[in-house]
GROMACS .gro file of C-alpha atoms in nm:
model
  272
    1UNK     CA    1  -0.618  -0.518  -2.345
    2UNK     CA    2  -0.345  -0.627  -2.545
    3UNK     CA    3  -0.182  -0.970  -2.540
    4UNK     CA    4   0.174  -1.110  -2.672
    5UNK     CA    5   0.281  -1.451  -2.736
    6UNK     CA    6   0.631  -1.598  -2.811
    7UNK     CA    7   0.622  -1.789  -3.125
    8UNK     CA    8   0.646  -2.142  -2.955
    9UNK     CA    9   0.317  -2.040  -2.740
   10UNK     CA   10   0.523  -2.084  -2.355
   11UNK     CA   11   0.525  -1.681  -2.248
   12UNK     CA   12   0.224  -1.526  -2.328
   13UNK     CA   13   0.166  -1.163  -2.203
   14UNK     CA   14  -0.193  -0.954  -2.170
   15UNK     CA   15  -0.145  -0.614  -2.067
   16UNK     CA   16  -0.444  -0.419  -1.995
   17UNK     CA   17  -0.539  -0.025  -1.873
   18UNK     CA   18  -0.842  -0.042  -1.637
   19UNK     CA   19  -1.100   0.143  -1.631
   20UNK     CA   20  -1.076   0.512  -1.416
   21UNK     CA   21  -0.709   0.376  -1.308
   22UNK     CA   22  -0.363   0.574  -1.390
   23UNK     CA   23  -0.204   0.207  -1.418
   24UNK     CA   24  -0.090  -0.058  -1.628
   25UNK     CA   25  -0.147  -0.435  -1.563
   26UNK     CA   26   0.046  -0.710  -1.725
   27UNK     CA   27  -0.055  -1.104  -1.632
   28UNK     CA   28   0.204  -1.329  -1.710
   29UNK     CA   29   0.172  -1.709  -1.804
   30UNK     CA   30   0.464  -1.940  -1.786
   31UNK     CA   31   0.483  -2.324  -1.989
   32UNK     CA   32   0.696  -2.532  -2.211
   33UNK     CA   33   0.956  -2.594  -1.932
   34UNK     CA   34   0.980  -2.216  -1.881
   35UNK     CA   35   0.973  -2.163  -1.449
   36UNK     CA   36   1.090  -1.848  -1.414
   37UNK     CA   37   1.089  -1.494  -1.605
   38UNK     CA   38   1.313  -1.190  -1.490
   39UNK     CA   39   1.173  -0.849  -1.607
   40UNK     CA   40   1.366  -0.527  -1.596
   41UNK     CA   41   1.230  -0.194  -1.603
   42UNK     CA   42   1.393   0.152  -1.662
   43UNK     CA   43   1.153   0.390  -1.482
   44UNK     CA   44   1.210   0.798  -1.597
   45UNK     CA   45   1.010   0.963  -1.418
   46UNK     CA   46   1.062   1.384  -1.549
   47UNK     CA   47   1.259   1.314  -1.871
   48UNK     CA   48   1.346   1.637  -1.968
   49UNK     CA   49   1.421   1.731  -1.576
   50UNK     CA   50   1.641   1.388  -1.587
   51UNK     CA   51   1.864   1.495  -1.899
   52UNK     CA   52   1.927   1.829  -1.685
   53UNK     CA   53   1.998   1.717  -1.369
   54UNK     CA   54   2.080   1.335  -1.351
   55UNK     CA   55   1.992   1.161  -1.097
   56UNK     CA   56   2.011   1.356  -0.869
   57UNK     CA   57   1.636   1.403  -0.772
   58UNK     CA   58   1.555   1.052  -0.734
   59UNK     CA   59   1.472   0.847  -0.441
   60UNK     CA   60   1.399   0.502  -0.434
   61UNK     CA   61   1.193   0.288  -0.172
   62UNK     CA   62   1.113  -0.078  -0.273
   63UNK     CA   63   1.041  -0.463  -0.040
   64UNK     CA   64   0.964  -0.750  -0.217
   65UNK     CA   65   0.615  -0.620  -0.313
   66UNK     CA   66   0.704  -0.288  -0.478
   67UNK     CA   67   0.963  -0.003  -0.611
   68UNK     CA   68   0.845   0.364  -0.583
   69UNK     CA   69   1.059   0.619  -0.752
   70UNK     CA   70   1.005   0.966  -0.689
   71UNK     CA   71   1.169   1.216  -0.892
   72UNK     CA   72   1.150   1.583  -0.709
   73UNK     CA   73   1.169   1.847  -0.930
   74UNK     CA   74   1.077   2.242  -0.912
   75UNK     CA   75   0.741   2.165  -1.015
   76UNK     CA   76   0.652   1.897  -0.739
   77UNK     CA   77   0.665   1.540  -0.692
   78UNK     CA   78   0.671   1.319  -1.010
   79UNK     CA   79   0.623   0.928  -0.896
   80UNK     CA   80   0.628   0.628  -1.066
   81UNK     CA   81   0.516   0.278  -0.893
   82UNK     CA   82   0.613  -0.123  -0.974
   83UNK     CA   83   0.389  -0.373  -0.779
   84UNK     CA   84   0.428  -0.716  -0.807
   85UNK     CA   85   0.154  -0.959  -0.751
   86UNK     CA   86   0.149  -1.290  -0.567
   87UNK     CA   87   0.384  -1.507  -0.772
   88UNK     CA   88   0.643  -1.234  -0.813
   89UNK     CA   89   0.893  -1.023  -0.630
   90UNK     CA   90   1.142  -0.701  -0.690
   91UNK     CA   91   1.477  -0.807  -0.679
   92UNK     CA   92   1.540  -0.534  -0.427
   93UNK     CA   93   1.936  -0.596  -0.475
   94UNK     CA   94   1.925  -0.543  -0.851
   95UNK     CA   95   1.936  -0.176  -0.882
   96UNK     CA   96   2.129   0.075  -0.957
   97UNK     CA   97   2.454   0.175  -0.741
   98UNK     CA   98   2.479   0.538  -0.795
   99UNK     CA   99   2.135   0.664  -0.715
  100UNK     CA  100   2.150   1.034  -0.637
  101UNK     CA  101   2.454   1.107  -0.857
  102UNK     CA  102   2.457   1.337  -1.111
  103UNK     CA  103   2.565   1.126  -1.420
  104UNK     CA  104   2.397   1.251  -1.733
  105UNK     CA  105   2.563   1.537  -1.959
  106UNK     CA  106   2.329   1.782  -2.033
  107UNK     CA  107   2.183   1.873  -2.397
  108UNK     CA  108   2.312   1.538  -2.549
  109UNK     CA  109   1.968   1.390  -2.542
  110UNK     CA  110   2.063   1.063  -2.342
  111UNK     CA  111   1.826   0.850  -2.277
  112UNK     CA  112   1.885   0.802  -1.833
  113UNK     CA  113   1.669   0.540  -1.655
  114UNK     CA  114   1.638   0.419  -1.338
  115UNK     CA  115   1.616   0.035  -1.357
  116UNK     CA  116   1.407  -0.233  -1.078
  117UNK     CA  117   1.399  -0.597  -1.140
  118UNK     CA  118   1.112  -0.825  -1.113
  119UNK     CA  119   1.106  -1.207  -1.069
  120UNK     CA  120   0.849  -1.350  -1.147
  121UNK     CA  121   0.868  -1.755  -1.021
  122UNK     CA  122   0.515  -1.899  -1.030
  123UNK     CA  123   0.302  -2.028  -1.400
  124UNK     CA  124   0.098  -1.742  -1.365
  125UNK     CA  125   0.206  -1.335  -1.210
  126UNK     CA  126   0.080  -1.005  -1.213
  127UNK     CA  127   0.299  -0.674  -1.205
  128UNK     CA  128   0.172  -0.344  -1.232
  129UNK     CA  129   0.298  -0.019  -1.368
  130UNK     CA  130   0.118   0.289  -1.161
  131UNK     CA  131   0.168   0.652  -1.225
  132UNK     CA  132   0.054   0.766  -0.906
  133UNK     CA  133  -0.073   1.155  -0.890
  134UNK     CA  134   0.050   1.389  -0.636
  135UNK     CA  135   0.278   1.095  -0.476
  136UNK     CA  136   0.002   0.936  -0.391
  137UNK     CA  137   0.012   0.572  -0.337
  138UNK     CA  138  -0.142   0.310  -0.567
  139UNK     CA  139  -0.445   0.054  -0.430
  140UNK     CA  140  -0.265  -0.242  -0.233
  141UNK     CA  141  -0.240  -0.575  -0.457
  142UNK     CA  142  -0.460  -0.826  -0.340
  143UNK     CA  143  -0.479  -1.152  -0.575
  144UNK     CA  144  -0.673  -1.408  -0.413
  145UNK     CA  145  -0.959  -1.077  -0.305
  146UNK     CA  146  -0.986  -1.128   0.058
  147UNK     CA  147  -0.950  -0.802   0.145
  148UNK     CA  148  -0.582  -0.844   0.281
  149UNK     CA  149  -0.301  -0.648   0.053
  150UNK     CA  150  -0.036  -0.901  -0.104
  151UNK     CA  151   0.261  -0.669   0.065
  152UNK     CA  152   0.120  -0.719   0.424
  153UNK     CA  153   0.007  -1.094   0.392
  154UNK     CA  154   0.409  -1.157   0.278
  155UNK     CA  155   0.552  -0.993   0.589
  156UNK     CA  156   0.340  -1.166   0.785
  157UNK     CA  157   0.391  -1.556   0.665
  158UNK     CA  158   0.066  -1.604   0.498
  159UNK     CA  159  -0.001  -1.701   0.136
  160UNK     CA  160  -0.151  -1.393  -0.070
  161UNK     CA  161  -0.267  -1.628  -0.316
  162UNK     CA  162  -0.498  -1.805  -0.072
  163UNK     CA  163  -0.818  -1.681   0.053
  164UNK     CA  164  -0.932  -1.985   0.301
  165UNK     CA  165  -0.863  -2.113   0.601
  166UNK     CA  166  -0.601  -2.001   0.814
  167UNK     CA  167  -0.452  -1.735   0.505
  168UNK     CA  168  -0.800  -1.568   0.458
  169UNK     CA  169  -0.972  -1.310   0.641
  170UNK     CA  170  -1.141  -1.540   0.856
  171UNK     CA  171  -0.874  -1.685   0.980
  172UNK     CA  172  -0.665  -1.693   1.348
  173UNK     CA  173  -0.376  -1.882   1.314
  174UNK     CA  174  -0.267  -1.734   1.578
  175UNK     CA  175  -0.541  -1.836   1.852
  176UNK     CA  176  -0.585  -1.510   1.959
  177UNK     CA  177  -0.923  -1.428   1.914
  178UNK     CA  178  -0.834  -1.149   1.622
  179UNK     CA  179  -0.909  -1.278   1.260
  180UNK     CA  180  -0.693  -1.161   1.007
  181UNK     CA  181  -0.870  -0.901   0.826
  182UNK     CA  182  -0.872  -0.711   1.215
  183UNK     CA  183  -0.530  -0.787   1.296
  184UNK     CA  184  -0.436  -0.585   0.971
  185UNK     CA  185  -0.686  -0.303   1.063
  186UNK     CA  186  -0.573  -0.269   1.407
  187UNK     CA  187  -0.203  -0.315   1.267
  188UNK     CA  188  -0.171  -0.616   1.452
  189UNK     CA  189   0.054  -0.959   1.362
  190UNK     CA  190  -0.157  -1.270   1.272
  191UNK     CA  191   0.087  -1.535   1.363
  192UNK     CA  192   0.163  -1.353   1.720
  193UNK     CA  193  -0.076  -1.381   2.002
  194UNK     CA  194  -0.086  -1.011   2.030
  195UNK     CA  195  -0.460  -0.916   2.080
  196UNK     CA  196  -0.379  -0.682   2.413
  197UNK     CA  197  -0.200  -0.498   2.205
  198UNK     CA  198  -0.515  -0.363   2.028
  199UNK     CA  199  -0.544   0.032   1.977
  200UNK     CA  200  -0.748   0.201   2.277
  201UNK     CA  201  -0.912   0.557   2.281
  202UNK     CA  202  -0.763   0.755   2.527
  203UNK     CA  203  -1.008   1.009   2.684
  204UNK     CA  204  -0.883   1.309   2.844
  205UNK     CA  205  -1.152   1.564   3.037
  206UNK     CA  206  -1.096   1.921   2.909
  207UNK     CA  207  -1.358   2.252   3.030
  208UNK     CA  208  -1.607   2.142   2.686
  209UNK     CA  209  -1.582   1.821   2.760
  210UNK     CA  210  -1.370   1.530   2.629
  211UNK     CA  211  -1.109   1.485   2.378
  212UNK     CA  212  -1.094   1.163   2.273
  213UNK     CA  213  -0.738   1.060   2.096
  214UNK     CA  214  -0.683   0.699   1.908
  215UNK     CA  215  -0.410   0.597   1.689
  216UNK     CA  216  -0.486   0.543   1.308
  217UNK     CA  217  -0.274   0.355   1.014
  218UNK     CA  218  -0.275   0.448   0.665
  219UNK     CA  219  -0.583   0.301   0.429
  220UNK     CA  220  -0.821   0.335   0.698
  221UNK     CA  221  -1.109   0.476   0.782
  222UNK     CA  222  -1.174   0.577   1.159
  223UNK     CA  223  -1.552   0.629   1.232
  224UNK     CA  224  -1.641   0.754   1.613
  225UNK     CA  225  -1.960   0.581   1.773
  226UNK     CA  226  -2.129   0.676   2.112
  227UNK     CA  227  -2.401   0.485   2.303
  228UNK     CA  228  -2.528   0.571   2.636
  229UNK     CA  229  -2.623   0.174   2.678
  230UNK     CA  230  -2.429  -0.017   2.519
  231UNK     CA  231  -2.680  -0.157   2.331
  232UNK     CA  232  -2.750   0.112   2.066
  233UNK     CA  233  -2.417   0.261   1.885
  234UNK     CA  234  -2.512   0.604   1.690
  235UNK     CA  235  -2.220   0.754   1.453
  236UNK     CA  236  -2.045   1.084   1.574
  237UNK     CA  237  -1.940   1.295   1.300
  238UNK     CA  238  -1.794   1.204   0.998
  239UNK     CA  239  -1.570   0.894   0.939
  240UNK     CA  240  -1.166   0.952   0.955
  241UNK     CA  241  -0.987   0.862   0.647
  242UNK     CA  242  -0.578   0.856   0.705
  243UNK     CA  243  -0.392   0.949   0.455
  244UNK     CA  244  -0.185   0.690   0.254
  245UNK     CA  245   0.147   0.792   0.419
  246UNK     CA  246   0.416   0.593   0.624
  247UNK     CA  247   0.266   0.731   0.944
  248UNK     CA  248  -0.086   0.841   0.973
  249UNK     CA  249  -0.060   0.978   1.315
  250UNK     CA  250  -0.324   0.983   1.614
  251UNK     CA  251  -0.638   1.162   1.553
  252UNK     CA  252  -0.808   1.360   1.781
  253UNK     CA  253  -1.155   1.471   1.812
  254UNK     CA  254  -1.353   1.688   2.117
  255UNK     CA  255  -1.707   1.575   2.219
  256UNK     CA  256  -1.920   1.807   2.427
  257UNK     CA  257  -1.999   1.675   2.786
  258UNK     CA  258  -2.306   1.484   2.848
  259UNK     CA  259  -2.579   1.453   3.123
  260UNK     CA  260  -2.578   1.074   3.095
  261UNK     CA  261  -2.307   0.806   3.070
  262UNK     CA  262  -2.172   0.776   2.711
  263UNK     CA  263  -1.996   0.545   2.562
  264UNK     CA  264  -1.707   0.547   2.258
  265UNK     CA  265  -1.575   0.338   2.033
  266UNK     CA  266  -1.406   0.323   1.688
  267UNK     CA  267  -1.532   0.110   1.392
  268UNK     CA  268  -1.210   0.084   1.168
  269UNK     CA  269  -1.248  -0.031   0.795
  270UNK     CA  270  -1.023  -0.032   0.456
  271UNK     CA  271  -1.044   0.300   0.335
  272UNK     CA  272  -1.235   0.291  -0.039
   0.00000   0.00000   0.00000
């Protein structure tokens, strides 16, 4: 990648592409007596549509752990994405106050951003820039690699920067009985005793035979299993990915009827 130091050596930048993604990464290191770094960005998503038509196609939807602007324009969906990493936040109150209005003049070649701010508070940060195809979402943020994204770790009181203990995976703060890499499968809360609240298959009889309906979250992937023991679990079908949207939806899938007891269940992992 590329990397940029201030002259006296306390803000030094590497930005880097990787490999097969439509993003940009910069890591950010902080010395010298410098704490804290605030970073604007002026996102123009659609230039040419933007000098026509203002703002008027945006939409904005940002938390703490990232700002996606959409601009929708007669040739689909054009997205742009901020992320920040563990370390940094958007400053979802520093933006601007006319979103929607149409305040360009066309032909005069104006430049017309949108702008999100990003604090970044800790020696060391990550923020990402993602241009994210078809509106899709970017891959959640997850610094410390323990499988739970930075975003959801945040809401939930634990420390995305930690992958032990009672902040990793493997761990129940909660006493429940869930770790934390299945409470944020099953859409659960890790610090809330909540494990009766897990999803459950509801079967319904129908003249082929059952239709089996569960709920499913975005990033997921859903895979069916039957056993007529309990002992043995055999894959039915093809695995269930949801969709990265806000809600996935239930799925629903009919089984033919069987001359022996069967048995279902769902086997949920991060979608790859």
């Amino acid at each position: 990648g590329w990397t940029f130091t201030s002259s006296d050596g306390a803000l030094i930048k590497t930005i880097t592409l990787p490999s097969g993604r439509d993003e940009l990464v910069a890591d950010y290191s902080l010395s010298g007596g410098i704490s804290k770094l605030y970073l604007r960005f002026g996102l123009s998503p659609d230039p040419e549509d933007l000098l026509l038509r203002g703002q008027q196609g945006l939409s904005l939807i940002m938390d703490a752990a990232s700002a996606r602007l959409v601009n929708t324009t007669a040739d689909g969906d054009v997205p742009v994405v901020v992320s920040a990493g563990t370390g940094a936040l958007i400053q979802t109150a520093a933006t601007d106050d006319d979103l929607g209005e149409y305040d360009s003049v066309n032909m005069r070649n104006q430049s017309l951003v949108q702008q999100v701010e990003v604090e970044g508070a800790a020696p060391q940060f990550r923020v990402t820039l993602s241009l994210a195809e078809d509106g899709a979402e970017p891959p959640p943020i997850d610094a410390d690699g323990d499988g739970l994204p930075d975003a959801w770790e945040l809401a939930n009181g634990l420390d995305p920067g930690d992958a032990s203990g009672a902040n990793g995976a493997d761990g129940d703060p909660d006493s429940d009985g869930l770790v934390n890499l299945a409470e944020w499968l099953m859409g659960l809360q890790p610090l809330m005793a909540d494990a009766s609240l897990q999803p459950r298959i509801l079967i319904t009889r129908i003249a082929s035979g059952f239709r089996l309906e569960f709920p499913t979250l975005p990033g997921r992937s859903y895979q069916l299993q039957v056993s007529d023991s309990l002992a043995t679990w055999v894959d039915q079908g093809s695995p269930h990915v949801s969709p990265p949207a806000a809600d996935a939806g239930p799925h629903v899938i009919e089984v033919p009827a069987a001359d022996d007891a069967r048995f279902f269940r769902v086997r949920i992992r991060a979608a790859e």
